Each structure stands twice: as C-alpha cells, then as structure tokens.
mmCIF file of N, CA and C in Angstrom:
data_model
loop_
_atom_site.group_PDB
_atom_site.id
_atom_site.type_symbol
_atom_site.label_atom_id
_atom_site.label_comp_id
_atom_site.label_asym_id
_atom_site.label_seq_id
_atom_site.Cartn_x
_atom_site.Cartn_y
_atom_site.Cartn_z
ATOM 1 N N UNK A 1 8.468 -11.056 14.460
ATOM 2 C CA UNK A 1 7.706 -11.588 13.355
ATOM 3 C C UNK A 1 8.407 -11.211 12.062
ATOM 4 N N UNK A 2 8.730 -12.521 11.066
ATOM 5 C CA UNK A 2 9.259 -11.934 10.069
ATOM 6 C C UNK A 2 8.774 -12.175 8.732
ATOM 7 N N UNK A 3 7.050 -12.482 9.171
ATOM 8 C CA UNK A 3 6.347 -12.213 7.448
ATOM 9 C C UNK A 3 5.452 -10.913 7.694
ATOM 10 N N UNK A 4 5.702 -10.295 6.323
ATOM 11 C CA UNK A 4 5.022 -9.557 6.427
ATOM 12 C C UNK A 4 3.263 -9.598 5.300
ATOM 13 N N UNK A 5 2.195 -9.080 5.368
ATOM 14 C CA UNK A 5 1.085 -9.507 4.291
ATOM 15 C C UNK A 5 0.808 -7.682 3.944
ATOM 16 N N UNK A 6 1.003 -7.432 2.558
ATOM 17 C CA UNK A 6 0.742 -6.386 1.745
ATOM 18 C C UNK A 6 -0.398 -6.588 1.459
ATOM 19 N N UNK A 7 -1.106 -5.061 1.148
ATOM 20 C CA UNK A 7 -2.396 -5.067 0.593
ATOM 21 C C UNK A 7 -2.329 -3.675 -0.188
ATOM 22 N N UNK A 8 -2.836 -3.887 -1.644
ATOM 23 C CA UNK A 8 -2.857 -1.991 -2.200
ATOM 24 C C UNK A 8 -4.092 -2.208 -2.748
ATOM 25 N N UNK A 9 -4.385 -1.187 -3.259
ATOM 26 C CA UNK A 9 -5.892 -1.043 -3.651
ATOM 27 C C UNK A 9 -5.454 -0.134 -4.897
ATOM 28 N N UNK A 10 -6.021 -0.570 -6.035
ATOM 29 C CA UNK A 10 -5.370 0.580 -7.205
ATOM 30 C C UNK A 10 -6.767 1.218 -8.409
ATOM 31 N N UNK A 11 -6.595 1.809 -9.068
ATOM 32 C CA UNK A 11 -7.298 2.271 -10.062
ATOM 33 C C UNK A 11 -7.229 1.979 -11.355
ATOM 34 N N UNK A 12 -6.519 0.675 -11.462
ATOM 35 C CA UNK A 12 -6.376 0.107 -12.991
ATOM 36 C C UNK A 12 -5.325 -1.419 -12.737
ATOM 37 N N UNK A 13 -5.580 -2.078 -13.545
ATOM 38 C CA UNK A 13 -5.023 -3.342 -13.368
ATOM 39 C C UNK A 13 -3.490 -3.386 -14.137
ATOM 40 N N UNK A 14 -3.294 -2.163 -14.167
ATOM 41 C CA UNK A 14 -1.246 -2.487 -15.179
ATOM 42 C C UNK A 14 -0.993 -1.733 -13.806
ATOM 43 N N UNK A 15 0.626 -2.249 -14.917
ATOM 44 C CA UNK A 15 2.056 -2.169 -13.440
ATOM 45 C C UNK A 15 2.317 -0.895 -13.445
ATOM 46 N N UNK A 16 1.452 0.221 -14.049
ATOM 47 C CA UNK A 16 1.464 1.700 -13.579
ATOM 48 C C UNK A 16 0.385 2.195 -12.814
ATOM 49 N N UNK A 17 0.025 1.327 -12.233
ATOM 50 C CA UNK A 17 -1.888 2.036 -11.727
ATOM 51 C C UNK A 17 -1.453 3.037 -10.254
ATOM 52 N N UNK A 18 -2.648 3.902 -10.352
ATOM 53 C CA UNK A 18 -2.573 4.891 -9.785
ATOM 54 C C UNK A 18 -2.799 3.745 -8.127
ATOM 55 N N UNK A 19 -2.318 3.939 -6.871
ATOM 56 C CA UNK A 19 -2.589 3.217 -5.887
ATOM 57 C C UNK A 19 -3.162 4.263 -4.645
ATOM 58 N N UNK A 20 -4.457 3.625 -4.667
ATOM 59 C CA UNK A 20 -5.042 4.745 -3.506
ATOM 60 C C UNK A 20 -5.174 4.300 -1.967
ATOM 61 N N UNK A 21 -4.337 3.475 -1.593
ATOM 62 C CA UNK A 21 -4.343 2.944 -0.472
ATOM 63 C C UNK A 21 -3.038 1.888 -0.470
ATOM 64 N N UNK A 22 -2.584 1.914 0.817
ATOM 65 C CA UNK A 22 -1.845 0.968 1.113
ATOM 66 C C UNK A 22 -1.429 0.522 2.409
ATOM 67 N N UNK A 23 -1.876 -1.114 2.846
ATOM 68 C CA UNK A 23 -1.492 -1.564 3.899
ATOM 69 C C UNK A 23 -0.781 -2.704 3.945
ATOM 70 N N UNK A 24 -0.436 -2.774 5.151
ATOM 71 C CA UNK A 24 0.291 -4.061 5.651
ATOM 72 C C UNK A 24 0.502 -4.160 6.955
ATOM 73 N N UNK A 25 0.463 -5.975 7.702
ATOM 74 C CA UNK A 25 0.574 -6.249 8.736
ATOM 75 C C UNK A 25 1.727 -7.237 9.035
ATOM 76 N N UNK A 26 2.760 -7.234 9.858
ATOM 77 C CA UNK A 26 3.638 -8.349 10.250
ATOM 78 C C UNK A 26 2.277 -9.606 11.094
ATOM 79 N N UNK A 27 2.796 -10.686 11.236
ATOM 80 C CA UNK A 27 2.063 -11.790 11.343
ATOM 81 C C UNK A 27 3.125 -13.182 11.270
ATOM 82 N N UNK A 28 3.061 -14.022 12.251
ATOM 83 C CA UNK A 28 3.422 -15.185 12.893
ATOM 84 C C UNK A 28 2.579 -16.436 12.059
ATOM 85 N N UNK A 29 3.310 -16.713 11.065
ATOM 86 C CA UNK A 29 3.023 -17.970 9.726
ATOM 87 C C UNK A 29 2.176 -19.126 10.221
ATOM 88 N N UNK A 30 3.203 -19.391 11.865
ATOM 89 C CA UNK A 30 2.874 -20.803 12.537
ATOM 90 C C UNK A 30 1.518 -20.586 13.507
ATOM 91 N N UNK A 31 1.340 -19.073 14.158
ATOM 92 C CA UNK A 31 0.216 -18.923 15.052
ATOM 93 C C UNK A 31 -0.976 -18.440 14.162
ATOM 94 N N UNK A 32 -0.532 -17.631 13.594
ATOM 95 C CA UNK A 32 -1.495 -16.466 12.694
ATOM 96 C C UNK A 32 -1.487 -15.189 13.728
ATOM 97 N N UNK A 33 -0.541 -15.043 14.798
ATOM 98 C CA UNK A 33 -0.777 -13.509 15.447
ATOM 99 C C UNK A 33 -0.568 -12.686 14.863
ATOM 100 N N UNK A 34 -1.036 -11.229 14.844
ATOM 101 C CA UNK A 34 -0.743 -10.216 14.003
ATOM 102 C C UNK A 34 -0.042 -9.449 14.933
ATOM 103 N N UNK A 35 1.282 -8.709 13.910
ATOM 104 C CA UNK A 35 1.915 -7.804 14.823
ATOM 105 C C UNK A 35 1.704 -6.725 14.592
ATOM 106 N N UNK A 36 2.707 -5.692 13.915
ATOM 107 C CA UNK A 36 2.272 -4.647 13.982
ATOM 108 C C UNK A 36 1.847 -3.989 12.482
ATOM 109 N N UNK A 37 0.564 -2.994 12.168
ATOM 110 C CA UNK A 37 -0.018 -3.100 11.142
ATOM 111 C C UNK A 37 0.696 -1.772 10.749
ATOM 112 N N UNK A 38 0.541 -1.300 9.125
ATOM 113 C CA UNK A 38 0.544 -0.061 8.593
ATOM 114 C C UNK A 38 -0.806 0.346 7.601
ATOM 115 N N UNK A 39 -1.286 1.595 7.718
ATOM 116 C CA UNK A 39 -2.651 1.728 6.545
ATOM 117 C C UNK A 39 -2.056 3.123 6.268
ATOM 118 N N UNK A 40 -2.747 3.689 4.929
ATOM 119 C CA UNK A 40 -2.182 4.663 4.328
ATOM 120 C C UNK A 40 -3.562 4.836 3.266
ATOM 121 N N UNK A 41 -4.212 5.745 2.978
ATOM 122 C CA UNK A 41 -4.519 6.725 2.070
ATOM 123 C C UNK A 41 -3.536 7.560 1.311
ATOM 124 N N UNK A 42 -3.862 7.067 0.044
ATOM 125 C CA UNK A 42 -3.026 7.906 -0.886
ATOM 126 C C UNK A 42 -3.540 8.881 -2.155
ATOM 127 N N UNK A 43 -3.314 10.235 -2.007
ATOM 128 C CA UNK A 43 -3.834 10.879 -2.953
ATOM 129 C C UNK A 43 -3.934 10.604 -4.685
ATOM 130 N N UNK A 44 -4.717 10.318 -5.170
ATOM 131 C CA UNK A 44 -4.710 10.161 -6.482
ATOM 132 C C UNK A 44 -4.208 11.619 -7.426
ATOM 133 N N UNK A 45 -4.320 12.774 -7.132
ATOM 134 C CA UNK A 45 -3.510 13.362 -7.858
ATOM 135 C C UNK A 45 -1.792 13.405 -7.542
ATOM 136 N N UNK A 46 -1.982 12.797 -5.914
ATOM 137 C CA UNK A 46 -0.016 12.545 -6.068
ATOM 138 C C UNK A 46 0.499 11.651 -6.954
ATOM 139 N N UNK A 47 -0.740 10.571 -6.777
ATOM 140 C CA UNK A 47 -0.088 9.758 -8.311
ATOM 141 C C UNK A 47 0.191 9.805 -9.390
ATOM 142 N N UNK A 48 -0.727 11.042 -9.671
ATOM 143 C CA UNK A 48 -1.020 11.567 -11.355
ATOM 144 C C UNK A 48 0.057 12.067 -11.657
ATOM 145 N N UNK A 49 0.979 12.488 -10.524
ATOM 146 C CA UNK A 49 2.296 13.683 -10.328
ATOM 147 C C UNK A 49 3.361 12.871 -11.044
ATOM 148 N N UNK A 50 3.009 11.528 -10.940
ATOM 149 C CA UNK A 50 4.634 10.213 -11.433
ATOM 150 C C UNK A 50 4.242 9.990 -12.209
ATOM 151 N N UNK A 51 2.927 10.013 -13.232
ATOM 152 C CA UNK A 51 2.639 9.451 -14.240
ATOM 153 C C UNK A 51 1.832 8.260 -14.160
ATOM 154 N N UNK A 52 1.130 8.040 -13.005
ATOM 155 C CA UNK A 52 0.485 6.863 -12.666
ATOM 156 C C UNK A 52 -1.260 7.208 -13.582
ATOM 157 N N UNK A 53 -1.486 5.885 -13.770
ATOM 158 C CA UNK A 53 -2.746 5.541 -14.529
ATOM 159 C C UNK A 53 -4.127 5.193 -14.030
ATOM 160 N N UNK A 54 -5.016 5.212 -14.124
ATOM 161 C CA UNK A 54 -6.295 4.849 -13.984
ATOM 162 C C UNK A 54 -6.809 4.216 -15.281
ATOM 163 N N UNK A 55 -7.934 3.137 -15.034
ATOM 164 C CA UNK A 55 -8.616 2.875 -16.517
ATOM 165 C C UNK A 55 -9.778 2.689 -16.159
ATOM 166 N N UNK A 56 -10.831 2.526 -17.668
ATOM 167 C CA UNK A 56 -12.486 3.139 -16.960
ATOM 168 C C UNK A 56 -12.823 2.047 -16.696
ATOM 169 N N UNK A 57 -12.200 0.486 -17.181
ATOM 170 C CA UNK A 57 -13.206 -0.727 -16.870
ATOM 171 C C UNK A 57 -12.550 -0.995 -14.774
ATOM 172 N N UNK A 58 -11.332 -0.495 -14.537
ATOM 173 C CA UNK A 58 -11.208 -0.592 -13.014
ATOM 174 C C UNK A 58 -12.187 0.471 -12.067
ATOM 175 N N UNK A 59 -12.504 1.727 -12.799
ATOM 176 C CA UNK A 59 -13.340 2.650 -11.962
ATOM 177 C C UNK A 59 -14.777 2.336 -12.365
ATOM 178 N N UNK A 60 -14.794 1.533 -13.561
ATOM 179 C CA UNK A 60 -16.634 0.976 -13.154
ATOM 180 C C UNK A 60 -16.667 0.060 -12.495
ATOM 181 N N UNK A 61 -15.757 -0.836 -11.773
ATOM 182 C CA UNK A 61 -15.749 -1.901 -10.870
ATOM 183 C C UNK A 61 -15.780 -1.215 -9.636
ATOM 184 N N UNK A 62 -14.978 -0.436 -9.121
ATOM 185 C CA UNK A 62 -14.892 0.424 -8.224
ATOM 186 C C UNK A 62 -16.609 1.485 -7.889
ATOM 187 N N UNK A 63 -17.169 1.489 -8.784
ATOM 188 C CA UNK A 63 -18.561 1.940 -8.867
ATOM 189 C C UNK A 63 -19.581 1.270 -8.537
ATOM 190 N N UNK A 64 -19.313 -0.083 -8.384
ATOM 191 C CA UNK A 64 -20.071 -1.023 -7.996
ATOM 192 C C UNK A 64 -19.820 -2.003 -6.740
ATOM 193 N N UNK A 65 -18.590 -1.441 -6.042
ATOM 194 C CA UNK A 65 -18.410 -1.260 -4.177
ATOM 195 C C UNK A 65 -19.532 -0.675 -3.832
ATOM 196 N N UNK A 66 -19.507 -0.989 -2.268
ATOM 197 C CA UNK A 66 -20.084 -0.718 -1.234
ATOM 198 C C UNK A 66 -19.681 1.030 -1.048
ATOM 199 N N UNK A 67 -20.812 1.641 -0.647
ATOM 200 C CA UNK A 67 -20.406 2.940 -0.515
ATOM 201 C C UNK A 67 -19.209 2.942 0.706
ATOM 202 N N UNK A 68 -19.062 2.477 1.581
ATOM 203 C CA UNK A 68 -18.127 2.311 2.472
ATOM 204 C C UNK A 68 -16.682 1.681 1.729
ATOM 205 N N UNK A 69 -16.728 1.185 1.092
ATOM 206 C CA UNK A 69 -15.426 0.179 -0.511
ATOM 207 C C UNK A 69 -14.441 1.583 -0.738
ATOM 208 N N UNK A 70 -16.106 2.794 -1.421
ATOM 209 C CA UNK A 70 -15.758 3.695 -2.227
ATOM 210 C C UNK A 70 -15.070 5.120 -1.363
ATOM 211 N N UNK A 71 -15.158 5.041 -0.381
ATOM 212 C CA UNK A 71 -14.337 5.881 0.454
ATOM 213 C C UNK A 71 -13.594 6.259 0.214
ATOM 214 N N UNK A 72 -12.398 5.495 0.302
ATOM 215 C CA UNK A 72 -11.159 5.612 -0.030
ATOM 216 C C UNK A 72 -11.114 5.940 -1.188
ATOM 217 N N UNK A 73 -12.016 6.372 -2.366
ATOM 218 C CA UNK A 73 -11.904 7.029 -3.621
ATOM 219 C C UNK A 73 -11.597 8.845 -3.319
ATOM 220 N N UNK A 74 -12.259 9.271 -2.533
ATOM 221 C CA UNK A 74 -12.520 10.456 -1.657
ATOM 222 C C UNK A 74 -11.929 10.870 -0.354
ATOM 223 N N UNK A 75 -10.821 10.182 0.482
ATOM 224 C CA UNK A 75 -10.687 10.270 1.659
ATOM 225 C C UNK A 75 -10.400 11.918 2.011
ATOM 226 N N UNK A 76 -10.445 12.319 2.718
ATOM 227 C CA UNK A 76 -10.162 13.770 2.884
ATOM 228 C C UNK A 76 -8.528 13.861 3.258
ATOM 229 N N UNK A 77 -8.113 12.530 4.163
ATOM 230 C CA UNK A 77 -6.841 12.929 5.082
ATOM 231 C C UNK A 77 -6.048 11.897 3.971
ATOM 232 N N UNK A 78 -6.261 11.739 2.752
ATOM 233 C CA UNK A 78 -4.927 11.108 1.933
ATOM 234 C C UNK A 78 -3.601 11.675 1.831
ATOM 235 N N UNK A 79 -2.695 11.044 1.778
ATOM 236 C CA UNK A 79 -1.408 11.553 1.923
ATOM 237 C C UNK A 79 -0.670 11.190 0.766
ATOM 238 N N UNK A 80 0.076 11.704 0.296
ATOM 239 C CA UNK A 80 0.989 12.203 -1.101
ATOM 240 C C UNK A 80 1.777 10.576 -1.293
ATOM 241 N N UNK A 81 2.296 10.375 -2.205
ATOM 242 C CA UNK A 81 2.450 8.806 -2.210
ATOM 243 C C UNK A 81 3.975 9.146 -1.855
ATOM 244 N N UNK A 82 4.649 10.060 -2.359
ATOM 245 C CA UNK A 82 6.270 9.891 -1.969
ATOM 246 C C UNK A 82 5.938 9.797 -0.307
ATOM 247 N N UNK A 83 5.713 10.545 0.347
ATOM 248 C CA UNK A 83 5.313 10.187 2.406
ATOM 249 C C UNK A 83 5.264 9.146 2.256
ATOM 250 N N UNK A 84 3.823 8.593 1.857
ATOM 251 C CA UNK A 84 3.567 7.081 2.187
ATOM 252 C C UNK A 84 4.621 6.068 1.731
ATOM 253 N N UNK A 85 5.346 6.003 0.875
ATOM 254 C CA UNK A 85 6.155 5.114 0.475
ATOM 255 C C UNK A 85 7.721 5.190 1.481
ATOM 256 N N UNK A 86 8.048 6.758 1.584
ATOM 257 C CA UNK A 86 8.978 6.333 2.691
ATOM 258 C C UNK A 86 8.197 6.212 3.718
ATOM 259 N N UNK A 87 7.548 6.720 4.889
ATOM 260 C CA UNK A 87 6.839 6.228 5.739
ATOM 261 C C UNK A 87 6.650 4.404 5.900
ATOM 262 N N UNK A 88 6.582 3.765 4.314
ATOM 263 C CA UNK A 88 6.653 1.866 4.568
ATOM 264 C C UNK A 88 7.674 1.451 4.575
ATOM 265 N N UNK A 89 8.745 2.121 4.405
ATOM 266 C CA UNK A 89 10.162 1.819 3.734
ATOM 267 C C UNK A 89 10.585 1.854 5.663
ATOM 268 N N UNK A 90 9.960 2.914 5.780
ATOM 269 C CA UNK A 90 10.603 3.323 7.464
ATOM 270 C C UNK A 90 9.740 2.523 8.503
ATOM 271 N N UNK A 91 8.821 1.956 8.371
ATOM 272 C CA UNK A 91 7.945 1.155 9.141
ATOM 273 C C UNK A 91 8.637 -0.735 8.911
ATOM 274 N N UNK A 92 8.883 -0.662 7.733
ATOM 275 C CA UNK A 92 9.407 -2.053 7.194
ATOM 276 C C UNK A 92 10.474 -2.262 8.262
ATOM 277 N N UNK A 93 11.533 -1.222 7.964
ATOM 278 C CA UNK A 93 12.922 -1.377 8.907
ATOM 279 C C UNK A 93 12.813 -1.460 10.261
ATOM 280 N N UNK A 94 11.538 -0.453 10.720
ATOM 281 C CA UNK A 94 11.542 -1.068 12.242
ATOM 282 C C UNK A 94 10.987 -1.818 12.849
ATOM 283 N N UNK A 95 10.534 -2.553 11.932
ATOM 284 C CA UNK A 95 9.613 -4.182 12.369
ATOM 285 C C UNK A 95 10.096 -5.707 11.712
ATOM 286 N N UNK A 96 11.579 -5.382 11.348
ATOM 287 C CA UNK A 96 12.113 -6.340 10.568
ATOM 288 C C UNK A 96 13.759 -6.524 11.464
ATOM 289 N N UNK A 97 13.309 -7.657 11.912
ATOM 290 C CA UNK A 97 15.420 -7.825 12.378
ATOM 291 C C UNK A 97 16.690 -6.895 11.500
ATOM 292 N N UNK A 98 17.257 -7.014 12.531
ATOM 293 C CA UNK A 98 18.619 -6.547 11.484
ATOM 294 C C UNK A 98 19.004 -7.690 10.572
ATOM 295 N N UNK A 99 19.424 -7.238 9.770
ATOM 296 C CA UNK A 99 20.008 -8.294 8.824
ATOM 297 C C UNK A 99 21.035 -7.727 8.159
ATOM 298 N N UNK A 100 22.397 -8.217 7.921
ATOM 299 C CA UNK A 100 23.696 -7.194 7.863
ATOM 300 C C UNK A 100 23.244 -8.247 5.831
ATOM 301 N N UNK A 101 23.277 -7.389 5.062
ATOM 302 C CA UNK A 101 22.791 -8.091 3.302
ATOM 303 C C UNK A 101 24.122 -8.388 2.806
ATOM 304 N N UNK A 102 24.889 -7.646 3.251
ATOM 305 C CA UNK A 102 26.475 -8.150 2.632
ATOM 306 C C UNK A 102 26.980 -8.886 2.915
ATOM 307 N N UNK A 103 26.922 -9.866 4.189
ATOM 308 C CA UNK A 103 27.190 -10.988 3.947
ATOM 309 C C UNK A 103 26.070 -12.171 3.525
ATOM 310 N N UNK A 104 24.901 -11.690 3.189
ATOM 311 C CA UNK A 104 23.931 -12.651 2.697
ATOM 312 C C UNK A 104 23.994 -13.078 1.577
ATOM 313 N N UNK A 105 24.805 -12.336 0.411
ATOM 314 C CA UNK A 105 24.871 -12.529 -0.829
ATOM 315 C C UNK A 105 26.067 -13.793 -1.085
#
C-alpha cells in the first residue's frame, strides 16, 4: 500500500501548535483496505520543550469535546514528541517500498 492518511490533533491553529496526538494508516485508494496503522500520544510539555504553542480560543474548543475527545488532553502514557516523530519516520520506512530518490530527481 502506498497511500498513506495522517491525522494530528493540536492545541492551536498556527504552524507552531503544540501536537498532542498523532496518527496514521496506510490504505489501498482503489479498495479502501487499511493496512498498517500508527497512534501516538504526545506530551504537551515535550512540546513546550521546542517552543511549541497553544492558544485559548483552540483550548475552549477543546473544552467543549466529549469527555472521551478530552483524554488525550491528560493521557498518562504520552510520549515525548522527539520518540514519536522518529518512531513515524521509522514506521513510514517500513511500510513504504524502497524507492532509490536519486534517481527520481
């Protein structure tokens, strides 16, 4: 399978927002089968660590989820975002053909 569908969940709507979750599934365009998935909890103070943002009109939206939504505001087993990001970087590569890029260019 070689699409993949991203999903993040963040704490503010700019291109610095703090991201407290992140998934993705490979998936077959022409069937719709799903292949293989990734999910991730991510600590919001690991984010705070890069300089990542929150804003109050995204956490009063976030206040007005489903207590089950708001979970993932709190997860206990979140993991540090540098892990999670190589952890997708390393999940990407082993669910993606080889592809030699130097001669693709």
């Amino acid at each position: 399978m070689n699409n993949v569908m991203i999903d993040i969940e963040t704490l503010s709507t700019s291109k610095n927002a703090v991201i407290i979750s992140l998934g993705a599934v490979f998936f077959d365009i022409e069937t719709g089968q799903l292949g293989s998935s990734f999910y991730y909890s991510i600590s919001r103070e690991s984010c705070w660590e890069y300089g990542l943002e929150e804003d109050g009109e995204t956490l009063r939206w976030w206040s007005d989820q489903s207590e089950e939504a708001r979970a993932v505001l709190t997860c206990p087993d979140a993991d540090e975002l540098p892990q999670v990001l190589h952890d997708f970087v390393g999940w990407l590569g082993e669910n993606t053909p080889y592809r030699d890029w130097e001669t693709d260019r």
